[in-house]
CSV table of C-alpha atoms and ligand atoms in Angstrom, one decimal:
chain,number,residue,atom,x,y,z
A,1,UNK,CA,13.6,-14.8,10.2
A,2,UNK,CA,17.3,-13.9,11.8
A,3,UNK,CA,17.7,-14.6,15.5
A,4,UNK,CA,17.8,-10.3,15.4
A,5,UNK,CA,14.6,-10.1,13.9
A,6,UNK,CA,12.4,-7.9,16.3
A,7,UNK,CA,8.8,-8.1,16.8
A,8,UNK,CA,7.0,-4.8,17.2
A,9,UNK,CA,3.7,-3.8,19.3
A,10,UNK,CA,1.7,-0.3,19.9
A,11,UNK,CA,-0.5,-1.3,22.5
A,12,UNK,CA,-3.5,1.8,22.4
A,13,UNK,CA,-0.6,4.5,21.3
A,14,UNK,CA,-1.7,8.0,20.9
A,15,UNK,CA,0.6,11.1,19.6
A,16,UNK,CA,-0.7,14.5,19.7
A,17,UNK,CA,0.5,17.8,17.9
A,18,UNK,CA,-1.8,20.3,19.9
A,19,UNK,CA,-5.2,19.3,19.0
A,20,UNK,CA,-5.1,17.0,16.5
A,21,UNK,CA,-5.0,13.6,17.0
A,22,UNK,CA,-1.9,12.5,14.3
A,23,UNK,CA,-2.3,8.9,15.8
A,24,UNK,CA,-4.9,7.3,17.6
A,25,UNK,CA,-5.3,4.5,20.3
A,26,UNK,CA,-3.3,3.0,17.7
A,27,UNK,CA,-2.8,-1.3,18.3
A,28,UNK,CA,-0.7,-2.9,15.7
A,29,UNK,CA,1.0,-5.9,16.4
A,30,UNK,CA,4.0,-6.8,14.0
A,31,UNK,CA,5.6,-11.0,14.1
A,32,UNK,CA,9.2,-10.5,13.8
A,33,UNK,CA,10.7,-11.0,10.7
A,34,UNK,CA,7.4,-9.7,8.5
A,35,UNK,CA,7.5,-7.2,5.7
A,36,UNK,CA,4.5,-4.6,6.9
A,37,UNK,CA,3.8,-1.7,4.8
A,38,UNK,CA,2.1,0.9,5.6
A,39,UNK,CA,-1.1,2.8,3.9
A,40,UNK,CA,-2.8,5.5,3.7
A,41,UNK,CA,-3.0,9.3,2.1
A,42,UNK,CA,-1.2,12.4,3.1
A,43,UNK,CA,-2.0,13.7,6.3
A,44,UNK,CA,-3.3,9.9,7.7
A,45,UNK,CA,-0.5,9.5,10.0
A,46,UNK,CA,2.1,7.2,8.5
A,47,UNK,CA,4.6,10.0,9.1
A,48,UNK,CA,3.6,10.0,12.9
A,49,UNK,CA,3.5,6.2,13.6
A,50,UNK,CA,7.1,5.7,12.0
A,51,UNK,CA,8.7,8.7,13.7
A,52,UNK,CA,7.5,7.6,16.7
A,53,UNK,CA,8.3,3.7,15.9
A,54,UNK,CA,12.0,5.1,15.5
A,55,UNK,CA,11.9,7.4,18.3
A,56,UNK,CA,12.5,10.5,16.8
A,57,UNK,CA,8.8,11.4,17.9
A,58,UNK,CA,7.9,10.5,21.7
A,59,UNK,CA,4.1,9.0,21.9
A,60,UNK,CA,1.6,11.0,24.2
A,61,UNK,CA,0.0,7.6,25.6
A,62,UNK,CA,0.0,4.0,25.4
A,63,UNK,CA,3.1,1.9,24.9
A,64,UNK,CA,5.5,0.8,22.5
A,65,UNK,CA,7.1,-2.8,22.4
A,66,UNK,CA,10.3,-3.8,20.7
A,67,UNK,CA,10.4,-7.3,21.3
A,68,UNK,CA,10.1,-7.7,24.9
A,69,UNK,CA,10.9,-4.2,25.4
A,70,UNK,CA,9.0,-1.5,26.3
A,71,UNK,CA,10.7,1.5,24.4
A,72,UNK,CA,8.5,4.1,24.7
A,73,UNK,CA,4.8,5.1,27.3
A,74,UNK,CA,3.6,8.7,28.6
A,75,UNK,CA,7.2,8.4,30.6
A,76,UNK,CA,10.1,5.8,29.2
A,77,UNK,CA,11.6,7.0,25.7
A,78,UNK,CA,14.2,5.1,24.3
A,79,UNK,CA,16.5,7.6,21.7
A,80,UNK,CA,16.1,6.2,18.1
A,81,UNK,CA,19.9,5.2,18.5
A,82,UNK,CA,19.3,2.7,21.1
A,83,UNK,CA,16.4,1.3,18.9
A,84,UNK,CA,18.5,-1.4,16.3
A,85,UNK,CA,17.2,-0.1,13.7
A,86,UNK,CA,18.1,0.6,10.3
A,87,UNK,CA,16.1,3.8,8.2
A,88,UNK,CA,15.7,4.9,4.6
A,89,UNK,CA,13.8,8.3,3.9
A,90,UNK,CA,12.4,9.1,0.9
A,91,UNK,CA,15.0,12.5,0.3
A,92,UNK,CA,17.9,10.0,1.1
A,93,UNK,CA,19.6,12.1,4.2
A,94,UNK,CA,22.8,11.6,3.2
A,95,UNK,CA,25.9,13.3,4.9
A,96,UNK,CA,26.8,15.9,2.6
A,97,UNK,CA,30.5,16.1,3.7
A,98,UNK,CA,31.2,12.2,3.7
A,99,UNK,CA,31.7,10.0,1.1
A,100,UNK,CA,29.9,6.9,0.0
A,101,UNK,CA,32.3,4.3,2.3
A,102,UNK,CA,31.8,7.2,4.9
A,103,UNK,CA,28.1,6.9,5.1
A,104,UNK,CA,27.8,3.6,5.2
A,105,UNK,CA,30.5,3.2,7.8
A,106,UNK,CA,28.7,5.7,10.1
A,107,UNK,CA,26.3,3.3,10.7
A,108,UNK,CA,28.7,0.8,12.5
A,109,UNK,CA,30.2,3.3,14.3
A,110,UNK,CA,27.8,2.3,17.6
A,111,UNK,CA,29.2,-1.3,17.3
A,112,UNK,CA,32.8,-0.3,16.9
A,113,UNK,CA,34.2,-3.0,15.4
A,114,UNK,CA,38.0,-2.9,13.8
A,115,UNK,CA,39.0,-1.3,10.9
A,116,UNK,CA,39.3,-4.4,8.2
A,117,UNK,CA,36.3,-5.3,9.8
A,118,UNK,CA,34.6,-2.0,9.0
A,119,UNK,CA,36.1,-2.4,5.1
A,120,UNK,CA,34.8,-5.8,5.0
A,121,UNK,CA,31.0,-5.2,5.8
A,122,UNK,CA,31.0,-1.9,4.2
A,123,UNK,CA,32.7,-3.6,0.8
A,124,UNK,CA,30.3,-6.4,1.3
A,125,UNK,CA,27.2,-4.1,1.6
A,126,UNK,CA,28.1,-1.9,-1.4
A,127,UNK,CA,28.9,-4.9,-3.4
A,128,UNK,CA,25.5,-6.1,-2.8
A,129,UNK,CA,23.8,-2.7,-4.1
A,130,UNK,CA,25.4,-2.2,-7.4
A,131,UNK,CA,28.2,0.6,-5.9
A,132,UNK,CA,31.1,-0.8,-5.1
A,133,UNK,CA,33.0,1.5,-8.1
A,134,UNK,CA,31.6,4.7,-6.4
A,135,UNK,CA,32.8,4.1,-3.3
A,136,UNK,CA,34.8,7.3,-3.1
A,137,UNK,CA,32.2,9.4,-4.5
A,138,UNK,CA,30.4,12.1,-2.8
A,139,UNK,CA,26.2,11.8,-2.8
A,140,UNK,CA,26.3,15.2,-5.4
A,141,UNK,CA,27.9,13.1,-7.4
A,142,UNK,CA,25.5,10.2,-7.6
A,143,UNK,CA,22.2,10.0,-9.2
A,144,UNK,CA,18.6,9.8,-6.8
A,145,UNK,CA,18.5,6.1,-7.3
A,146,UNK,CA,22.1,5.9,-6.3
A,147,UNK,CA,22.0,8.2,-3.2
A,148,UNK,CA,19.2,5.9,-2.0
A,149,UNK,CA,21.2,2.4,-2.8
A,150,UNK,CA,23.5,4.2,-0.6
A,151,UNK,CA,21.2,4.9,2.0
A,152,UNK,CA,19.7,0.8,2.0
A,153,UNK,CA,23.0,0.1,2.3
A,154,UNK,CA,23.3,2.3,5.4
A,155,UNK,CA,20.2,0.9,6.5
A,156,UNK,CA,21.4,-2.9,6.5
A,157,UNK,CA,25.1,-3.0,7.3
A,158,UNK,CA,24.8,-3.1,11.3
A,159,UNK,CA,22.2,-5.5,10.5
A,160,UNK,CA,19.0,-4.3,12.3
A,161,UNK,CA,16.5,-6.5,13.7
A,162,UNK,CA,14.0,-3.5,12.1
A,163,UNK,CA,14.2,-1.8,9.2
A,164,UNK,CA,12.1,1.3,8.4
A,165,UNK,CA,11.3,2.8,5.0
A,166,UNK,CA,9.5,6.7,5.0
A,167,UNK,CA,8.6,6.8,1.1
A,168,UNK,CA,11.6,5.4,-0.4
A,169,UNK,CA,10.7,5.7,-3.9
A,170,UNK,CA,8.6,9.0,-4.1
A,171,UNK,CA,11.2,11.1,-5.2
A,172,UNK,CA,12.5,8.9,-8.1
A,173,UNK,CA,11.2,8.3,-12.0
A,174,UNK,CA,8.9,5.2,-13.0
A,175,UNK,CA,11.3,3.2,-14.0
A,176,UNK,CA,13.8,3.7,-11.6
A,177,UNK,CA,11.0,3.2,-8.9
A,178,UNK,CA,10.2,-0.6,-10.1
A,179,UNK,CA,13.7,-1.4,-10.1
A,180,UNK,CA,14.7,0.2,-6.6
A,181,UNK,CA,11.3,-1.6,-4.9
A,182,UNK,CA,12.3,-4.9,-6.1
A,183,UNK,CA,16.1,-4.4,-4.5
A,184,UNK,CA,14.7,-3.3,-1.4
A,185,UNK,CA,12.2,-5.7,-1.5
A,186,UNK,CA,14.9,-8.6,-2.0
A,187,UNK,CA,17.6,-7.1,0.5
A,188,UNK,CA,15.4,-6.4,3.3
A,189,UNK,CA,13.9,-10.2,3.0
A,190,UNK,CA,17.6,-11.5,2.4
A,191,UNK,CA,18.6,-9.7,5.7
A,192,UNK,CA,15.6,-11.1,7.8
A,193,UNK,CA,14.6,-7.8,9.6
A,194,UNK,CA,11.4,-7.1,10.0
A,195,UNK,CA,10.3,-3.9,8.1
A,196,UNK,CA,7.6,-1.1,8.4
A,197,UNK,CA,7.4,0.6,4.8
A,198,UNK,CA,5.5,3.7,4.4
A,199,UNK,CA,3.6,4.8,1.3
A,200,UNK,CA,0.5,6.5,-0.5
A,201,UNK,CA,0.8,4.1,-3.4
A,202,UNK,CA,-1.1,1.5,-3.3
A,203,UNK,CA,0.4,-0.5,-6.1
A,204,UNK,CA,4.1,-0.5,-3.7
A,205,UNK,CA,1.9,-1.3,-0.6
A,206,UNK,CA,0.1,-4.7,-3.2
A,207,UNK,CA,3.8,-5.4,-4.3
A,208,UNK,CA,6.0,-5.6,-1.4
A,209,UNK,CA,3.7,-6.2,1.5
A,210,UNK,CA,2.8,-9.5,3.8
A,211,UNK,CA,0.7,-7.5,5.5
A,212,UNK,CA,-0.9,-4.1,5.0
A,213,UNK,CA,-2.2,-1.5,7.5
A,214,UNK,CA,-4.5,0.9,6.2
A,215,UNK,CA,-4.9,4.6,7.9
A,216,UNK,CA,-7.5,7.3,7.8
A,217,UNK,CA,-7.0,9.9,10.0
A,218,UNK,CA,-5.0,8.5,12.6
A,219,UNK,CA,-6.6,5.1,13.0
A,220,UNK,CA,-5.4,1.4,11.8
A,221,UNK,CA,-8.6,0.7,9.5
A,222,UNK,CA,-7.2,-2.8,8.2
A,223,UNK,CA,-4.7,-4.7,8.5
A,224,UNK,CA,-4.9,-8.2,6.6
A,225,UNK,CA,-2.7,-9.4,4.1
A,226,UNK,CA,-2.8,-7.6,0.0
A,227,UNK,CA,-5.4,-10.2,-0.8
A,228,UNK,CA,-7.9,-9.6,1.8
A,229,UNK,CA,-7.8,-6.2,1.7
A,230,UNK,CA,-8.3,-6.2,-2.4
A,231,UNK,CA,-11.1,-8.7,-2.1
A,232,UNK,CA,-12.4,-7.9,1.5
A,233,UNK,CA,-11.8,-3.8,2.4
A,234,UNK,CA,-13.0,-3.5,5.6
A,235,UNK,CA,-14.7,0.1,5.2
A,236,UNK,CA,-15.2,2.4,1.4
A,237,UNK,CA,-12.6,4.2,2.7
A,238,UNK,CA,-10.0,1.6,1.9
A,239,UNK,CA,-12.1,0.2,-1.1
A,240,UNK,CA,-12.0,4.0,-2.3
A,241,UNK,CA,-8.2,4.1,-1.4
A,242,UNK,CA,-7.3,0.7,-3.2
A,243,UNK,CA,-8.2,1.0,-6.4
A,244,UNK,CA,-11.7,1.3,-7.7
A,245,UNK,CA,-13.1,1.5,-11.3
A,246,UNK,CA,-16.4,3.2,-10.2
A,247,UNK,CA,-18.9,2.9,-7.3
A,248,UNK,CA,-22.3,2.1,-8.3
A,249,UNK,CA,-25.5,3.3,-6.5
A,250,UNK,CA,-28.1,0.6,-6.1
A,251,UNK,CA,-30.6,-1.5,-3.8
A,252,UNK,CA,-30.2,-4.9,-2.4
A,253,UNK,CA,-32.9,-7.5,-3.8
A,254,UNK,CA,-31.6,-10.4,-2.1
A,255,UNK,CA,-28.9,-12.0,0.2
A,256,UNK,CA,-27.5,-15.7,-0.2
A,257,UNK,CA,-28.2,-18.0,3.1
A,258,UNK,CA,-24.5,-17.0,4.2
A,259,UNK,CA,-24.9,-13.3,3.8
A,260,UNK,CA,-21.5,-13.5,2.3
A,261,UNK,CA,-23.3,-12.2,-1.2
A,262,UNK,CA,-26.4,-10.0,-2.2
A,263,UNK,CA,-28.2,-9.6,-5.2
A,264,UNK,CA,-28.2,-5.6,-6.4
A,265,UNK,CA,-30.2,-3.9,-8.6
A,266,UNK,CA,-28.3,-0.9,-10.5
A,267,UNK,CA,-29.3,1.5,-13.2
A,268,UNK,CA,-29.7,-0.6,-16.0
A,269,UNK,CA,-29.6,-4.1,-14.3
A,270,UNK,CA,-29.4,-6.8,-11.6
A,271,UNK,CA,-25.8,-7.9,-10.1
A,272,UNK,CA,-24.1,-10.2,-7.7
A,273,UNK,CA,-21.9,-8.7,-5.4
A,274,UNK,CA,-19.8,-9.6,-2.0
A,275,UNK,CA,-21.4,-7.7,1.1
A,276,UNK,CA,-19.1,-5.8,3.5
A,277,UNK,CA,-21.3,-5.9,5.9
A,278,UNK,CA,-24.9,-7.5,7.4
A,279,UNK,CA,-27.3,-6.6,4.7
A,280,UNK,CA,-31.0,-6.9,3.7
A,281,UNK,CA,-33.6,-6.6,0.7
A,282,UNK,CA,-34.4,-3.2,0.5
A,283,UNK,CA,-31.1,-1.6,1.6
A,284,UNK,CA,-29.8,1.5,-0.4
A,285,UNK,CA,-26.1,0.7,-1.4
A,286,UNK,CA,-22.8,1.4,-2.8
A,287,UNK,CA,-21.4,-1.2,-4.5
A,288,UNK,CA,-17.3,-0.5,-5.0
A,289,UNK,CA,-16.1,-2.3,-8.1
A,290,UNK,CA,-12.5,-3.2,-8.6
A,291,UNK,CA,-11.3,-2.6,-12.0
A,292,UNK,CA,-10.3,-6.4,-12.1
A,293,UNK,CA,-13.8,-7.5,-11.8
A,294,UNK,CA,-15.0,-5.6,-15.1
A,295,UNK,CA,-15.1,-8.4,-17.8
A,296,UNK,CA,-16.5,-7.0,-21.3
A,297,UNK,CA,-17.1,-8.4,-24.4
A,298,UNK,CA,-18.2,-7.2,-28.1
A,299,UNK,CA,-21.5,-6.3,-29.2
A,300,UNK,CA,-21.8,-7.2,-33.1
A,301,UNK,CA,-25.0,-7.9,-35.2
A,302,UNK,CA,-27.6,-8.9,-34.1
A,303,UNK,CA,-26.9,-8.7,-30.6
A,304,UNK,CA,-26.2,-5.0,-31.2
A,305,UNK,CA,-30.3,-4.6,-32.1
A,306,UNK,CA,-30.7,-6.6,-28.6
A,307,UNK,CA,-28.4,-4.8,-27.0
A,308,UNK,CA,-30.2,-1.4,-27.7
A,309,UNK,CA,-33.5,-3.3,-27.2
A,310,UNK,CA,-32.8,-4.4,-23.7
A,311,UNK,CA,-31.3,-0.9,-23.2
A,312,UNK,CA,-35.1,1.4,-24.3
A,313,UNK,CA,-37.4,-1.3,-23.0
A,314,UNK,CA,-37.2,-2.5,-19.1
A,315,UNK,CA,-34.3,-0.3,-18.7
A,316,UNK,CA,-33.4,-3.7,-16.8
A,317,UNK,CA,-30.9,-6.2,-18.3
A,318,UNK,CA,-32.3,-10.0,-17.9
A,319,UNK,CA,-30.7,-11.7,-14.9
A,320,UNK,CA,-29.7,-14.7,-17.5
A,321,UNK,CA,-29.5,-15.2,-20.8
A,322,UNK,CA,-30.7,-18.2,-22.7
A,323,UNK,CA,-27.6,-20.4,-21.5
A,324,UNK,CA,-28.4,-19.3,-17.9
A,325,UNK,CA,-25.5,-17.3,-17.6
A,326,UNK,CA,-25.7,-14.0,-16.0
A,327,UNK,CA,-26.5,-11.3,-18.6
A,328,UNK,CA,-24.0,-8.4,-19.4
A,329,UNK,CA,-24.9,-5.0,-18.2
A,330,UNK,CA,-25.1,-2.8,-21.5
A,331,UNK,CA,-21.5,-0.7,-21.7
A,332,UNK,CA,-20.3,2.2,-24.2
A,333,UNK,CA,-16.8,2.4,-24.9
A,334,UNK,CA,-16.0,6.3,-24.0
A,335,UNK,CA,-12.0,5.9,-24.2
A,336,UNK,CA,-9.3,3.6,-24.7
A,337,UNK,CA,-5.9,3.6,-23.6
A,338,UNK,CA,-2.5,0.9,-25.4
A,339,UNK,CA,-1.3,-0.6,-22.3
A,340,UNK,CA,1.5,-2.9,-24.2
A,341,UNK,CA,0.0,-6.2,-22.8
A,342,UNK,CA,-3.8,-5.0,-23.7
A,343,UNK,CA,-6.0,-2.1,-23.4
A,344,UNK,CA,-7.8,-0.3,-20.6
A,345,UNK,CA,-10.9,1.1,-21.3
A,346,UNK,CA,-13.0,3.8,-19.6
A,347,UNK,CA,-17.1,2.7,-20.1
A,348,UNK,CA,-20.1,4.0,-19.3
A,349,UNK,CA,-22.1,1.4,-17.7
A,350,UNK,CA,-24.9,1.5,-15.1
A,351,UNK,CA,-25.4,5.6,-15.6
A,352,UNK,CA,-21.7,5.6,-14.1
A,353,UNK,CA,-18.2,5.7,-15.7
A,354,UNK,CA,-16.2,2.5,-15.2
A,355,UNK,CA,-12.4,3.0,-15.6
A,356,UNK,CA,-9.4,0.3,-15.8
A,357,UNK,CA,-11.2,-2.0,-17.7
A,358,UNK,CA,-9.1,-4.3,-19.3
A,359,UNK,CA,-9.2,-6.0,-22.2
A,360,UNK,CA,-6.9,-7.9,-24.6
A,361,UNK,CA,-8.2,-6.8,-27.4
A,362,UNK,CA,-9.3,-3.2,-28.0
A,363,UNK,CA,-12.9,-1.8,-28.0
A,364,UNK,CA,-13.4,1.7,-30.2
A,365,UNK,CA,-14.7,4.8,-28.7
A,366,UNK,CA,-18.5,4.9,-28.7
A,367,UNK,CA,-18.4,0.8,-29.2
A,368,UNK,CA,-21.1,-1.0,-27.1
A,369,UNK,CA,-20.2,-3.7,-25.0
A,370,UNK,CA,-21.6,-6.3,-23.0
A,371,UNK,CA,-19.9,-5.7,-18.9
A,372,UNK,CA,-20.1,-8.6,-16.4
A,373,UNK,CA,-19.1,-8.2,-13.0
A,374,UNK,CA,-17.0,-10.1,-10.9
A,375,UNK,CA,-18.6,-10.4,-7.7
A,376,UNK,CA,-15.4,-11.9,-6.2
A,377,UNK,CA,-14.3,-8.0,-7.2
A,378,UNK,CA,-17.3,-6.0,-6.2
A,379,UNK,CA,-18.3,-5.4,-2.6
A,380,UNK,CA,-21.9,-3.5,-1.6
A,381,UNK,CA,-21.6,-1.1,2.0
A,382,UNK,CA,-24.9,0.7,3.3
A,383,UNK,CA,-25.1,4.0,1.2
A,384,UNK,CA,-24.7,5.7,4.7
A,385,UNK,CA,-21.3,4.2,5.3
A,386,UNK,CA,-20.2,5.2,1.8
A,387,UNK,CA,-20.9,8.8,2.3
B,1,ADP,P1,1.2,11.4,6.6
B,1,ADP,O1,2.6,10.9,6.8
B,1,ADP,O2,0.3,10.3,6.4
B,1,ADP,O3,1.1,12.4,5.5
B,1,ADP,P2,1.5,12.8,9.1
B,1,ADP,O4,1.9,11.8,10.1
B,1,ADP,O5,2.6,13.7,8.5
B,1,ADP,O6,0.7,12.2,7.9
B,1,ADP,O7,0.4,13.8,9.7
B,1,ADP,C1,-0.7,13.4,10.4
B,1,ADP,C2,-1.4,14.6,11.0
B,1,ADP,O8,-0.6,15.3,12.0
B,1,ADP,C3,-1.7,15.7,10.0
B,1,ADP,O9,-2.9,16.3,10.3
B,1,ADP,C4,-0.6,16.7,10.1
B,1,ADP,O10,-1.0,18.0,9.8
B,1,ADP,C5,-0.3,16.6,11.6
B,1,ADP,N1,1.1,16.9,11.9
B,1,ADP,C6,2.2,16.1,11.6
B,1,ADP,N2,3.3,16.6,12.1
B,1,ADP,C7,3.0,17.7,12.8
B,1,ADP,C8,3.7,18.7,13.5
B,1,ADP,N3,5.1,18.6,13.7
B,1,ADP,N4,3.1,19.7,14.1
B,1,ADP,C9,1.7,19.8,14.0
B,1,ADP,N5,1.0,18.9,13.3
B,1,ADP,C10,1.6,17.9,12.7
């Protein structure tokens, strides 16, 4: 944390555009100095809450806290100038007419400092982004990755005590995208701000965040750290929005003393899942699995005659086999996918398709396999909160 840093606070914020609700009753507190990213899917209301963080937008109720500061309520609204605050959008807004010094320089131009100085920082600042040679360029004669170096650059030179990122990387290619996140990621840490990032990715929002904040439809939903809100989401919603490999329909057999866990019986077995909620035999659930949780292994030989045993008798898979570990859940390869380091596999498993599976080693089309579940990776709502 710098001694700029700036902690940030919507206390019950609400923004209106006619009827609907783009932000509701929102309370989100941010420690100064953390790296929060924002996430959710188009029309949620990331565009809202950072517009209005920035002051571009002003909020219809509730109040906004910079620091100690009230910035914005149904009255008070602080212009985005007056904010210290440094933004990157995702179509770089660049001026057109200036040149890469120029831009950069504009943002000092509030803190009028002397002309070396001016050189100095802005030398500094393009230094650190890679673009010190294209100093005299114009942004139509960069590249999208270099426009938006230019535009972190911008962003950080009058060191902020916030930084705000509005889909920094959607308009670039793959590649380019990896290597951008991890320079902003780096230079926004190195400058101690503390930043609000804005995406519908989820794999930016697992990469860069300390925190995430999860929206649907106005509202904050979650907001733990990456690992909670993998292991732990809060409603299907954010499962759904994470990252799933399939969502299996079942009933719940039994819960463990702590209620952290339940037993579930699926189409073509029995599993052990985490519970996102207070649960009890006899409850009709969705169990969301992550892909990470989907361990499979080979059927050969014999076992393939079991397998296919297991699969026309009962229709149940035993809850152990003869070691007393859980059994598999009978799988059929249906695609396969090179990854480089491995394999992911599509399989059909408990009358559902499972996708992301990975695997080291790669199982052929129409190859049976034997699934185990993580339950650290599977987590079992009521089937009413899943619809
Ligand atoms: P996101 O950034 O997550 O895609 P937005 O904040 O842009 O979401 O939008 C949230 C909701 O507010 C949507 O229903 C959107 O249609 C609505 N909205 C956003 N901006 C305006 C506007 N200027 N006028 C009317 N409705 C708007």
């Amino acid at each position: 944390m710098t001694p700029g840093a700036v902690a940030v606070e919507f206390r019950a914020t609400t923004k209106r555009y006619g009827r609907v609700e783009a932000m509701r009753a929102l309370d989100l507190h941010i420690p100064e100095g953390r790296f929060v990213v924002l996430l959710g899917p188009s029309g949620s209301g990331k565009s809202t809450l950072v517009r209005c963080l920035a002051g571009v937008e002003r909020i219809d109720d509730g109040e906004l806290l910079l620091g100690a500061e009230l910035v914005a309520d149904r009255r008070r609204h602080l212009p985005p100038e007056r904010r210290n605050l440094g933004m990157v959008f995702q179509d770089y807004a660049l001026w057109p007419h200036l040149t890469v010094s120029e831009n950069v320089a504009y943002a000092l131009r509030r803190h009028r400092p002397g002309r070396t100085e001016v050189g100095r920082r802005v030398g500094e600042m393009l230094e650190r982004v890679g673009l010190v040679h294209h100093h005299g360029r114009y942004p139509h004669e960069l590249s999208g990755g270099e426009q938006q170096r230019v535009a972190l650059a911008r962003a950080l030179v009058a060191s902020p005590g916030l930084l705000i990122f509005d889909e920094p990387l959607s308009n670039l290619d793959a590649d380019l995208r990896e290597r951008l996140r991890v320079e902003i990621a780096t230079l926004s840490r190195d400058s101690g701000a503390t930043v609000v990032y804005i995406t519908h990715d989820q794999s930016e929002a697992f990469a860069l965040a300390d925190q995430i904040g999860v929206l649907d439809q106005g509202r904050l939903v979650q907001y733990a750290p990456p690992e909670e809100v993998y292991h732990r989401p809060a409603t299907p919603f954010v499962a759904r929005f994470t990252g799933l490999a399939a969502e299996l329909p079942g009933r719940v057999v039994g819960t463990e003393a702590d209620g952290h866990r339940v037993e579930v019986d699926v189409e073509g077995g029995r599993i052990l899942v985490g519970s996102g909620e207070v649960l009890k035999a006899g409850d009709r659930v969705t169990v969301a699995v992550r892909p990470a949780a989907v361990r499979m292994t080979a059927v050969t030989g014999a076992s393939v005659l079991a397998h296919a045993g297991m699969t026309n008798g009962s229709g149940r898979a035993p809850l152990t086999d003869h070691d007393g570990h859980p059994a598999g859940l009978n799988g059929t390869v249906a695609d396969v996918a090179y990854r480089g380091r491995g394999y992911d596999h599509v399989v059909a498993c408990c009358g559902q398709l499972l996708t992301g599976c990975f695997d080291a080693v790669r199982h052929e089309r129409g190859s049976l396999v034997s699934v185990s579940l993580d339950p650290d990776g599977c987590v079992a709502y009521s089937s009413t909160d899943a619809n």
